[in-house]
Amino acid sequence: MTARGIRGRLLSFLREPRGAGDSESYRYVNDGLVVVKDGRIEAAGAASELLSTLPADAPIEHYPDALIMPGFIDPHIHYPQTQVIASYGAQLLEWLEKFTFVEEQKFADPGHAARNAEFFLDELARNGTTTACAYCSAHPASAEALFAAAHRRNAGMIAGTAIMNRNGPPGLLEPAREAIAASRDLIRRWHGTGRQRYAVTPRFAITSTGEQLAEAGALLVEFPTVLMQTHLDENKNEIETVKRLFPDEPSYTAVYGRFGLLGPRSLLGHCIHLDDDEVALLRETGSVAVFCPTSNLFIGSGLFNYKRLASAGVRIALATDVGGGTSYSMLRTAAEAYKVMQLQGQNLPALLAFDLITRGNAAAVGLAGEIGVITPGAYADLVVLDARSTPAMAHRMEITRDLEEELFVLMTMGDDRAVRQTYIAGKPALAA
Ligand code: GUN
Ligand code: ZN
């Protein structure tokens, strides 16, 4: 395949910023060029140096004022919840029963799953998200539909069918009866097929027996490169229920530890109401706490304490959690993260937010160097961002002094309208 060039203002993070103003944490090239070949980045740097390396007939897309960044990564999202988003008036357990389990049962129909998988992937691309770690429904065919659709687009998705065997409607528990065998089958078919990867997905401790959680843990031993995703310490009633179901365990986090579900490949959504021992357990095991601000505010779950977990050495990722979350946009998600932190007297510098949703989330899902950065060898998954995409943003940008302030405008006011283009493995995903 011939090379192509994507030209504009390049921004990619090298490491986690230590705070606002940490200009050593990123690489910025004002007139930059990304050279793409066979879906990967061949070179990235100053256009003045790289333009002459492109073959004369290579197409070049030029975005003079736009920022070109690595595509966003959403490490916690539910693809069967595209019609659960914006469900009124309930907190977690009631919200699950009243809205979520109802919609997820519809994924027994493979046609419904296929249509929703295409919608989901379109919507991610429109928002500049190039990789997501997605929960599927309890029906293995729902995971099959998502993987097949993502594979056709050469989009790198991580997904798993939700494992559950109690405390849910028969419509979800019955297909999940063979959940472990079905997960194993899906891992064999899809984990490492093209860009697809598998995440073993016990929904949460309430919907699985200890026996099933142990079987999920055994899958992680059997397949040492698959990920694990579940929910943890999101809501007070949820935590009380887990205590009743697992009376011998000292904490909710300990339940997952007991069944081999903690570790560097484990993504734990929410982590709001942790006690000190639970924080220590997350740190010791290298597990990832996934901060889902729009969801935590919308479902009324509580405030994620970023500073407490970061200073304890817990790995942190940032995600939408659609349909508990209210936006597919990682920009909106960063804006809400900022507000959740403000409510606790903390700050989220724009540099840290953009590092989190690119390089940081890539590291969280075990794909450091593959995605989330603009460096040779990485997939050419890119987002082209326009900080003047609305009149209000353009007006605000008139007095913006530097890159960091531009990033803060983007995360505070930006959404899908700020996404001019999204490249997936070097190919434009949006109609020009
Ligand atoms: N806990 C168990 N399942 C879910 C879910 O679908 N969404 C959220 N936010 N929390 C959960
Ligand atoms: Zn979730």
Short mmCIF file of C-alpha atoms and ligand atoms in Angstrom, two decimals:
data_model
loop_
_atom_site.label_atom_id
_atom_site.label_comp_id
_atom_site.label_asym_id
_atom_site.label_seq_id
_atom_site.Cartn_x
_atom_site.Cartn_y
_atom_site.Cartn_z
CA MET A 1 0.00 0.00 0.00
CA THR A 2 1.31 3.47 -0.81
CA ALA A 3 2.14 5.91 1.90
CA ARG A 4 -0.03 8.88 2.79
CA GLY A 5 0.66 12.04 4.73
CA ILE A 6 -1.47 13.76 7.35
CA ARG A 7 -0.27 17.28 8.03
CA GLY A 8 -1.14 19.66 10.87
CA ARG A 9 -0.18 20.50 14.45
CA LEU A 10 0.96 17.26 16.09
CA LEU A 11 0.58 16.56 19.80
CA SER A 12 1.52 13.30 21.49
CA PHE A 13 2.41 12.53 25.10
CA LEU A 14 5.69 10.94 26.18
CA ARG A 15 4.83 10.32 29.83
CA GLU A 16 2.29 11.37 32.45
CA PRO A 17 2.46 15.14 33.01
CA ARG A 18 3.49 16.07 36.56
CA GLY A 19 1.09 19.02 36.50
CA ALA A 20 0.12 22.09 34.51
CA GLY A 21 3.04 23.51 32.56
CA ASP A 22 4.99 20.24 32.30
CA SER A 23 6.23 20.87 28.76
CA GLU A 24 8.64 17.92 28.91
CA SER A 25 5.73 15.47 29.04
CA TYR A 26 4.71 15.84 25.41
CA ARG A 27 5.96 16.41 21.90
CA TYR A 28 4.36 19.20 19.91
CA VAL A 29 5.19 19.99 16.29
CA ASN A 30 3.57 23.15 14.98
CA ASP A 31 3.70 22.17 11.29
CA GLY A 32 3.97 18.42 11.52
CA LEU A 33 3.51 15.48 9.23
CA VAL A 34 2.47 11.92 10.03
CA VAL A 35 3.62 9.47 7.38
CA VAL A 36 1.34 6.45 7.28
CA LYS A 37 2.07 3.13 5.64
CA ASP A 38 0.11 -0.13 5.91
CA GLY A 39 -2.04 1.28 8.69
CA ARG A 40 0.87 2.22 10.92
CA ILE A 41 2.87 5.37 11.53
CA GLU A 42 6.11 5.21 9.57
CA ALA A 43 7.41 8.60 10.65
CA ALA A 44 6.17 11.70 12.45
CA GLY A 45 7.89 15.06 12.76
CA ALA A 46 8.39 18.40 11.09
CA ALA A 47 6.68 18.64 7.69
CA SER A 48 9.70 20.55 6.40
CA GLU A 49 11.84 17.45 6.97
CA LEU A 50 9.40 14.68 6.08
CA LEU A 51 7.54 15.97 3.04
CA SER A 52 10.44 15.12 0.74
CA THR A 53 10.42 11.50 1.96
CA LEU A 54 6.89 10.89 0.62
CA PRO A 55 6.50 9.50 -2.88
CA ALA A 56 5.43 12.23 -5.33
CA ASP A 57 1.98 10.69 -5.80
CA ALA A 58 1.26 10.16 -2.09
CA PRO A 59 -1.96 11.86 -0.95
CA ILE A 60 -1.54 14.47 1.79
CA GLU A 61 -4.43 15.73 3.89
CA HIS A 62 -3.60 19.12 5.34
CA TYR A 63 -5.30 20.57 8.44
CA PRO A 64 -3.42 23.87 8.90
CA ASP A 65 -5.02 25.02 12.20
CA ALA A 66 -6.13 21.72 13.64
CA LEU A 67 -4.49 19.60 16.31
CA ILE A 68 -3.66 16.04 15.31
CA MET A 69 -3.56 13.76 18.31
CA PRO A 70 -3.66 10.00 18.86
CA GLY A 71 -7.24 8.73 18.63
CA PHE A 72 -9.00 8.65 21.99
CA ILE A 73 -9.32 5.42 23.93
CA ASP A 74 -12.42 4.68 25.99
CA PRO A 75 -11.60 1.93 28.50
CA HIS A 76 -15.15 1.32 29.82
CA ILE A 77 -18.30 1.48 27.72
CA HIS A 78 -21.37 -0.74 27.18
CA TYR A 79 -22.26 -1.30 23.55
CA PRO A 80 -25.76 -2.75 24.31
CA GLN A 81 -26.62 0.49 26.13
CA THR A 82 -26.84 2.89 23.17
CA GLN A 83 -30.58 3.12 23.88
CA VAL A 84 -30.22 3.04 27.66
CA ILE A 85 -28.36 6.36 27.71
CA ALA A 86 -30.58 9.13 29.16
CA SER A 87 -32.85 6.84 31.24
CA TYR A 88 -34.57 8.94 33.87
CA GLY A 89 -34.79 8.88 37.59
CA ALA A 90 -33.02 5.86 39.08
CA GLN A 91 -29.83 4.95 40.88
CA LEU A 92 -27.70 1.94 40.05
CA LEU A 93 -29.63 -1.19 41.06
CA GLU A 94 -33.03 0.14 40.01
CA TRP A 95 -31.50 1.62 36.83
CA LEU A 96 -30.10 -1.82 35.94
CA GLU A 97 -33.42 -3.59 36.45
CA LYS A 98 -35.73 -0.99 35.02
CA PHE A 99 -33.80 0.04 31.92
CA THR A 100 -30.53 -1.76 31.32
CA PHE A 101 -31.48 -5.41 31.63
CA VAL A 102 -34.56 -4.70 29.51
CA GLU A 103 -32.54 -3.30 26.60
CA GLU A 104 -29.74 -5.84 26.88
CA GLN A 105 -32.22 -8.71 26.43
CA LYS A 106 -32.93 -7.44 22.93
CA PHE A 107 -29.40 -8.49 21.93
CA ALA A 108 -30.61 -12.07 21.78
CA ASP A 109 -31.55 -11.04 18.22
CA PRO A 110 -28.39 -11.10 16.08
CA GLY A 111 -29.90 -8.54 13.68
CA HIS A 112 -30.41 -6.10 16.56
CA ALA A 113 -26.85 -6.75 17.75
CA ALA A 114 -25.39 -6.18 14.28
CA ARG A 115 -27.28 -2.93 13.75
CA ASN A 116 -26.23 -1.63 17.17
CA ALA A 117 -22.60 -2.67 16.65
CA GLU A 118 -22.43 -0.57 13.48
CA PHE A 119 -24.10 2.38 15.21
CA PHE A 120 -21.74 2.06 18.16
CA LEU A 121 -18.60 2.03 16.01
CA ASP A 122 -19.86 4.95 13.90
CA GLU A 123 -20.57 6.96 17.02
CA LEU A 124 -17.16 6.24 18.53
CA ALA A 125 -15.47 7.39 15.32
CA ARG A 126 -17.59 10.56 15.19
CA ASN A 127 -16.27 11.34 18.66
CA GLY A 128 -12.64 10.64 17.83
CA THR A 129 -12.52 7.39 19.80
CA THR A 130 -10.52 4.75 17.96
CA THR A 131 -10.32 2.00 20.59
CA ALA A 132 -12.85 1.06 23.25
CA CYS A 133 -13.02 -1.60 25.90
CA ALA A 134 -16.64 -2.63 25.56
CA TYR A 135 -19.04 -4.73 27.58
CA CYS A 136 -21.33 -6.77 25.36
CA SER A 137 -24.64 -8.33 26.46
CA ALA A 138 -24.83 -11.82 27.97
CA HIS A 139 -25.42 -13.25 24.50
CA PRO A 140 -22.19 -14.47 22.86
CA ALA A 141 -23.68 -13.40 19.51
CA SER A 142 -23.53 -9.79 20.70
CA ALA A 143 -19.75 -10.00 21.10
CA GLU A 144 -19.52 -11.80 17.80
CA ALA A 145 -21.40 -8.94 16.09
CA LEU A 146 -19.16 -6.27 17.59
CA PHE A 147 -15.90 -8.08 16.80
CA ALA A 148 -17.00 -8.82 13.23
CA ALA A 149 -17.99 -5.19 12.59
CA ALA A 150 -14.79 -3.82 14.14
CA HIS A 151 -12.65 -6.32 12.22
CA ARG A 152 -14.20 -5.20 8.92
CA ARG A 153 -13.18 -1.63 9.77
CA ASN A 154 -9.72 -2.64 11.05
CA ALA A 155 -10.64 -0.84 14.30
CA GLY A 156 -8.92 -2.21 17.41
CA MET A 157 -11.66 -3.09 19.88
CA ILE A 158 -11.47 -4.91 23.19
CA ALA A 159 -14.70 -6.59 24.20
CA GLY A 160 -16.26 -9.43 26.13
CA THR A 161 -19.64 -11.02 26.62
CA ALA A 162 -21.12 -10.22 30.04
CA ILE A 163 -20.90 -13.19 32.38
CA MET A 164 -23.77 -13.43 34.87
CA ASN A 165 -25.58 -16.33 36.53
CA ARG A 166 -27.77 -14.78 39.24
CA ASN A 167 -29.76 -11.69 40.20
CA GLY A 168 -30.81 -10.86 36.67
CA PRO A 169 -33.76 -11.64 34.38
CA PRO A 170 -33.98 -15.14 32.87
CA GLY A 171 -33.50 -13.54 29.45
CA LEU A 172 -29.91 -12.68 30.43
CA LEU A 173 -29.11 -15.53 32.83
CA GLU A 174 -30.13 -18.32 30.46
CA PRO A 175 -27.82 -17.38 27.59
CA ALA A 176 -25.11 -16.85 30.19
CA ARG A 177 -25.45 -20.38 31.57
CA GLU A 178 -22.70 -21.55 29.29
CA ALA A 179 -20.92 -18.22 29.81
CA ILE A 180 -17.45 -19.51 30.60
CA ALA A 181 -17.39 -21.96 27.71
CA ALA A 182 -18.77 -19.25 25.43
CA SER A 183 -16.11 -16.80 26.59
CA ARG A 184 -13.39 -19.38 25.92
CA ASP A 185 -14.79 -19.94 22.47
CA LEU A 186 -14.88 -16.20 21.74
CA ILE A 187 -11.31 -15.79 23.02
CA ARG A 188 -10.12 -18.50 20.64
CA ARG A 189 -11.98 -16.97 17.73
CA TRP A 190 -11.28 -13.29 18.31
CA HIS A 191 -8.42 -12.59 20.72
CA GLY A 192 -5.58 -11.60 18.37
CA THR A 193 -7.67 -11.87 15.22
CA GLY A 194 -6.56 -8.75 13.37
CA ARG A 195 -6.74 -5.96 15.91
CA GLN A 196 -9.43 -7.54 18.12
CA ARG A 197 -8.74 -8.42 21.75
CA TYR A 198 -10.83 -10.07 24.43
CA ALA A 199 -11.74 -8.97 27.95
CA VAL A 200 -13.24 -11.56 30.32
CA THR A 201 -16.31 -9.70 31.60
CA PRO A 202 -18.00 -10.82 34.83
CA ARG A 203 -20.60 -8.05 35.05
CA PHE A 204 -20.11 -7.46 38.81
CA ALA A 205 -20.06 -9.50 42.00
CA ILE A 206 -23.85 -9.28 42.43
CA THR A 207 -24.65 -11.10 39.19
CA SER A 208 -22.18 -14.00 39.53
CA THR A 209 -21.82 -16.75 42.10
CA GLY A 210 -18.39 -17.29 43.62
CA GLU A 211 -18.10 -20.39 41.50
CA GLN A 212 -18.58 -18.40 38.31
CA LEU A 213 -16.16 -15.68 39.43
CA ALA A 214 -13.58 -18.40 40.09
CA GLU A 215 -14.13 -19.77 36.60
CA ALA A 216 -13.63 -16.28 35.19
CA GLY A 217 -10.38 -16.04 37.15
CA ALA A 218 -9.29 -19.39 35.71
CA LEU A 219 -9.80 -18.02 32.20
CA LEU A 220 -7.27 -15.29 32.97
CA VAL A 221 -4.74 -17.97 33.89
CA GLU A 222 -5.55 -20.02 30.80
CA PHE A 223 -5.20 -16.98 28.51
CA PRO A 224 -2.42 -14.80 29.89
CA THR A 225 -2.92 -11.86 27.53
CA VAL A 226 -6.68 -11.35 27.75
CA LEU A 227 -7.96 -8.48 29.88
CA MET A 228 -10.62 -8.52 32.62
CA GLN A 229 -13.30 -5.89 33.12
CA THR A 230 -15.91 -5.52 35.86
CA HIS A 231 -17.55 -2.95 38.16
CA LEU A 232 -16.41 -2.16 41.69
CA ASP A 233 -17.61 0.04 44.58
CA GLU A 234 -19.93 2.20 42.49
CA ASN A 235 -22.97 2.59 44.74
CA LYS A 236 -23.68 2.16 48.46
CA ASN A 237 -26.61 -0.27 48.01
CA GLU A 238 -24.52 -2.31 45.61
CA ILE A 239 -21.76 -2.58 48.23
CA GLU A 240 -24.24 -3.65 50.93
CA THR A 241 -25.60 -6.33 48.61
CA VAL A 242 -22.09 -7.65 47.88
CA LYS A 243 -21.46 -7.83 51.64
CA ARG A 244 -24.58 -9.97 52.06
CA LEU A 245 -23.68 -12.23 49.14
CA PHE A 246 -20.05 -12.72 50.20
CA PRO A 247 -20.15 -12.42 54.02
CA ASP A 248 -16.74 -14.04 54.52
CA GLU A 249 -14.81 -11.50 52.46
CA PRO A 250 -13.49 -8.36 54.17
CA SER A 251 -14.43 -6.08 51.26
CA TYR A 252 -15.91 -5.87 47.77
CA THR A 253 -12.41 -5.57 46.28
CA ALA A 254 -11.33 -8.61 48.28
CA VAL A 255 -14.11 -10.64 46.61
CA TYR A 256 -12.46 -10.04 43.24
CA GLY A 257 -9.02 -10.73 44.77
CA ARG A 258 -10.20 -14.03 46.20
CA PHE A 259 -11.24 -15.26 42.74
CA GLY A 260 -8.09 -14.15 40.90
CA LEU A 261 -9.71 -11.18 39.23
CA LEU A 262 -7.24 -8.48 40.30
CA GLY A 263 -3.99 -7.70 38.51
CA PRO A 264 -2.39 -5.53 35.83
CA ARG A 265 -4.87 -6.75 33.21
CA SER A 266 -7.90 -5.86 35.34
CA LEU A 267 -10.04 -2.80 34.62
CA LEU A 268 -12.36 -1.96 37.51
CA GLY A 269 -15.08 0.53 36.67
CA HIS A 270 -15.94 3.29 39.18
CA CYS A 271 -13.96 2.57 42.42
CA ILE A 272 -15.73 5.37 44.27
CA HIS A 273 -16.37 4.06 47.77
CA LEU A 274 -13.13 2.22 48.55
CA ASP A 275 -11.76 1.80 52.06
CA ASP A 276 -8.01 2.09 52.68
CA ASP A 277 -7.44 -1.66 52.49
CA GLU A 278 -9.18 -1.78 49.14
CA VAL A 279 -6.99 1.04 47.81
CA ALA A 280 -3.93 -0.88 49.00
CA LEU A 281 -5.18 -4.05 47.30
CA LEU A 282 -5.64 -2.24 44.01
CA ARG A 283 -2.15 -0.78 44.24
CA GLU A 284 -0.47 -4.04 45.24
CA THR A 285 -2.09 -5.94 42.39
CA GLY A 286 -1.47 -3.24 39.75
CA SER A 287 -5.18 -3.17 38.93
CA VAL A 288 -6.65 -0.19 37.09
CA ALA A 289 -9.36 2.03 38.64
CA VAL A 290 -11.52 3.42 35.84
CA PHE A 291 -12.95 6.87 36.51
CA CYS A 292 -16.34 7.34 34.77
CA PRO A 293 -17.40 10.88 35.67
CA THR A 294 -20.51 11.43 33.53
CA SER A 295 -21.93 8.12 34.74
CA ASN A 296 -21.08 8.75 38.38
CA LEU A 297 -22.85 12.11 38.28
CA PHE A 298 -25.82 10.93 36.19
CA ILE A 299 -26.59 7.78 38.21
CA GLY A 300 -25.80 9.73 41.38
CA SER A 301 -23.14 7.25 42.49
CA GLY A 302 -20.59 9.61 44.03
CA LEU A 303 -17.30 11.40 43.43
CA PHE A 304 -14.21 9.48 42.32
CA ASN A 305 -11.28 10.62 44.47
CA TYR A 306 -8.55 10.93 41.84
CA LYS A 307 -5.94 12.47 44.12
CA ARG A 308 -6.34 9.85 46.82
CA LEU A 309 -5.91 6.96 44.38
CA ALA A 310 -3.11 8.58 42.37
CA SER A 311 -1.10 9.42 45.49
CA ALA A 312 -1.58 5.87 46.74
CA GLY A 313 -0.03 4.63 43.48
CA VAL A 314 -3.18 3.13 41.96
CA ARG A 315 -3.27 3.08 38.15
CA ILE A 316 -6.13 5.24 36.81
CA ALA A 317 -7.96 5.38 33.49
CA LEU A 318 -10.77 7.67 32.31
CA ALA A 319 -13.90 6.41 30.52
CA THR A 320 -17.45 7.26 29.39
CA ASP A 321 -19.42 4.27 30.75
CA VAL A 322 -22.21 4.91 28.21
CA GLY A 323 -25.18 4.22 28.83
CA GLY A 324 -24.80 5.07 32.57
CA GLY A 325 -22.53 7.76 31.15
CA THR A 326 -24.20 10.50 29.18
CA SER A 327 -21.77 11.20 26.34
CA TYR A 328 -19.63 9.23 23.89
CA SER A 329 -17.21 12.15 23.81
CA MET A 330 -13.95 11.77 25.70
CA LEU A 331 -13.78 15.59 25.64
CA ARG A 332 -17.08 15.84 27.53
CA THR A 333 -15.83 13.08 29.82
CA ALA A 334 -12.66 15.04 30.59
CA ALA A 335 -14.78 18.14 31.28
CA GLU A 336 -16.89 16.24 33.82
CA ALA A 337 -13.78 14.70 35.37
CA TYR A 338 -12.50 18.22 35.92
CA LYS A 339 -15.75 19.18 37.69
CA VAL A 340 -15.80 16.05 39.87
CA MET A 341 -12.27 16.92 40.95
CA GLN A 342 -13.15 20.59 41.53
CA LEU A 343 -15.92 19.49 43.90
CA GLN A 344 -13.20 17.84 46.00
CA GLY A 345 -10.74 20.75 45.84
CA GLN A 346 -8.62 19.02 43.17
CA ASN A 347 -7.55 20.07 39.68
CA LEU A 348 -7.25 18.24 36.41
CA PRO A 349 -4.70 20.03 34.22
CA ALA A 350 -5.56 19.86 30.51
CA LEU A 351 -2.22 18.16 29.87
CA LEU A 352 -3.09 15.36 32.27
CA ALA A 353 -6.59 14.98 30.82
CA PHE A 354 -5.33 14.62 27.23
CA ASP A 355 -2.54 12.31 28.33
CA LEU A 356 -5.12 10.16 30.14
CA ILE A 357 -7.48 9.80 27.18
CA THR A 358 -4.62 8.86 24.81
CA ARG A 359 -1.34 7.45 26.12
CA GLY A 360 -2.61 6.80 29.64
CA ASN A 361 -5.67 4.79 28.61
CA ALA A 362 -3.53 2.88 26.09
CA ALA A 363 -1.23 1.82 28.91
CA ALA A 364 -4.25 0.91 31.05
CA VAL A 365 -5.52 -1.52 28.42
CA GLY A 366 -2.05 -3.00 27.87
CA LEU A 367 -1.45 -1.39 24.46
CA ALA A 368 1.31 1.12 25.28
CA GLY A 369 3.25 1.96 22.12
CA GLU A 370 0.63 0.32 19.86
CA ILE A 371 -2.00 3.05 20.20
CA GLY A 372 -2.35 6.33 22.08
CA VAL A 373 0.86 7.86 20.74
CA ILE A 374 2.10 9.35 17.48
CA THR A 375 5.35 7.45 17.15
CA PRO A 376 6.77 5.19 14.44
CA GLY A 377 5.38 1.68 14.69
CA ALA A 378 2.13 2.67 16.39
CA TYR A 379 -1.19 2.24 14.58
CA ALA A 380 -2.18 5.37 12.66
CA ASP A 381 -5.28 5.88 14.82
CA LEU A 382 -5.61 9.64 14.94
CA VAL A 383 -8.08 12.39 15.75
CA VAL A 384 -8.06 15.83 14.14
CA LEU A 385 -9.41 18.44 16.55
CA ASP A 386 -10.65 21.97 15.96
CA ALA A 387 -10.78 24.20 19.04
CA ARG A 388 -12.85 26.75 17.07
CA SER A 389 -15.63 24.34 16.14
CA THR A 390 -18.48 26.41 17.60
CA PRO A 391 -19.00 30.18 17.71
CA ALA A 392 -18.57 30.16 21.48
CA MET A 393 -15.29 28.23 21.21
CA ALA A 394 -13.97 30.45 18.40
CA HIS A 395 -14.84 33.51 20.47
CA ARG A 396 -13.09 32.12 23.55
CA MET A 397 -10.07 31.12 21.45
CA GLU A 398 -9.52 34.77 20.43
CA ILE A 399 -7.72 35.40 23.71
CA THR A 400 -6.13 31.97 24.15
CA ARG A 401 -2.41 32.36 24.77
CA ASP A 402 -0.86 28.93 24.47
CA LEU A 403 -1.33 25.24 23.70
CA GLU A 404 -2.35 24.31 27.22
CA GLU A 405 -5.10 26.89 27.28
CA GLU A 406 -6.31 25.70 23.86
CA LEU A 407 -6.47 22.17 25.24
CA PHE A 408 -8.46 23.37 28.21
CA VAL A 409 -10.96 25.13 25.91
CA LEU A 410 -11.21 21.92 23.88
CA MET A 411 -11.92 19.73 26.89
CA THR A 412 -14.26 22.20 28.59
CA MET A 413 -16.35 23.24 25.57
CA GLY A 414 -15.60 20.61 22.94
CA ASP A 415 -17.60 17.60 21.83
CA ASP A 416 -18.15 15.65 18.60
CA ARG A 417 -18.32 18.96 16.70
CA ALA A 418 -14.64 19.52 17.50
CA VAL A 419 -13.69 16.31 15.66
CA ARG A 420 -12.81 17.20 12.06
CA GLN A 421 -11.65 13.73 11.14
CA THR A 422 -10.81 10.40 12.73
CA TYR A 423 -8.28 8.04 11.17
CA ILE A 424 -8.46 4.34 11.90
CA ALA A 425 -5.31 2.49 10.89
CA GLY A 426 -4.52 5.38 8.55
CA LYS A 427 -7.92 5.56 6.84
CA PRO A 428 -10.38 8.42 7.29
CA ALA A 429 -13.44 7.13 9.14
CA LEU A 430 -15.67 10.16 8.59
CA ALA A 431 -17.09 11.49 5.34
CA ALA A 432 -15.08 14.58 4.41
N1 GUN B 1 -22.82 -2.45 37.44
C1 GUN B 1 -23.21 -3.62 36.89
N2 GUN B 1 -23.61 -3.44 35.62
C2 GUN B 1 -23.48 -2.14 35.36
C3 GUN B 1 -23.74 -1.35 34.21
O1 GUN B 1 -24.19 -1.81 33.15
N3 GUN B 1 -23.48 -0.01 34.33
C4 GUN B 1 -22.99 0.54 35.46
N4 GUN B 1 -22.73 1.85 35.51
N5 GUN B 1 -22.74 -0.18 36.56
C5 GUN B 1 -22.99 -1.51 36.51
ZN ZN B 2 -20.14 0.17 33.28
#
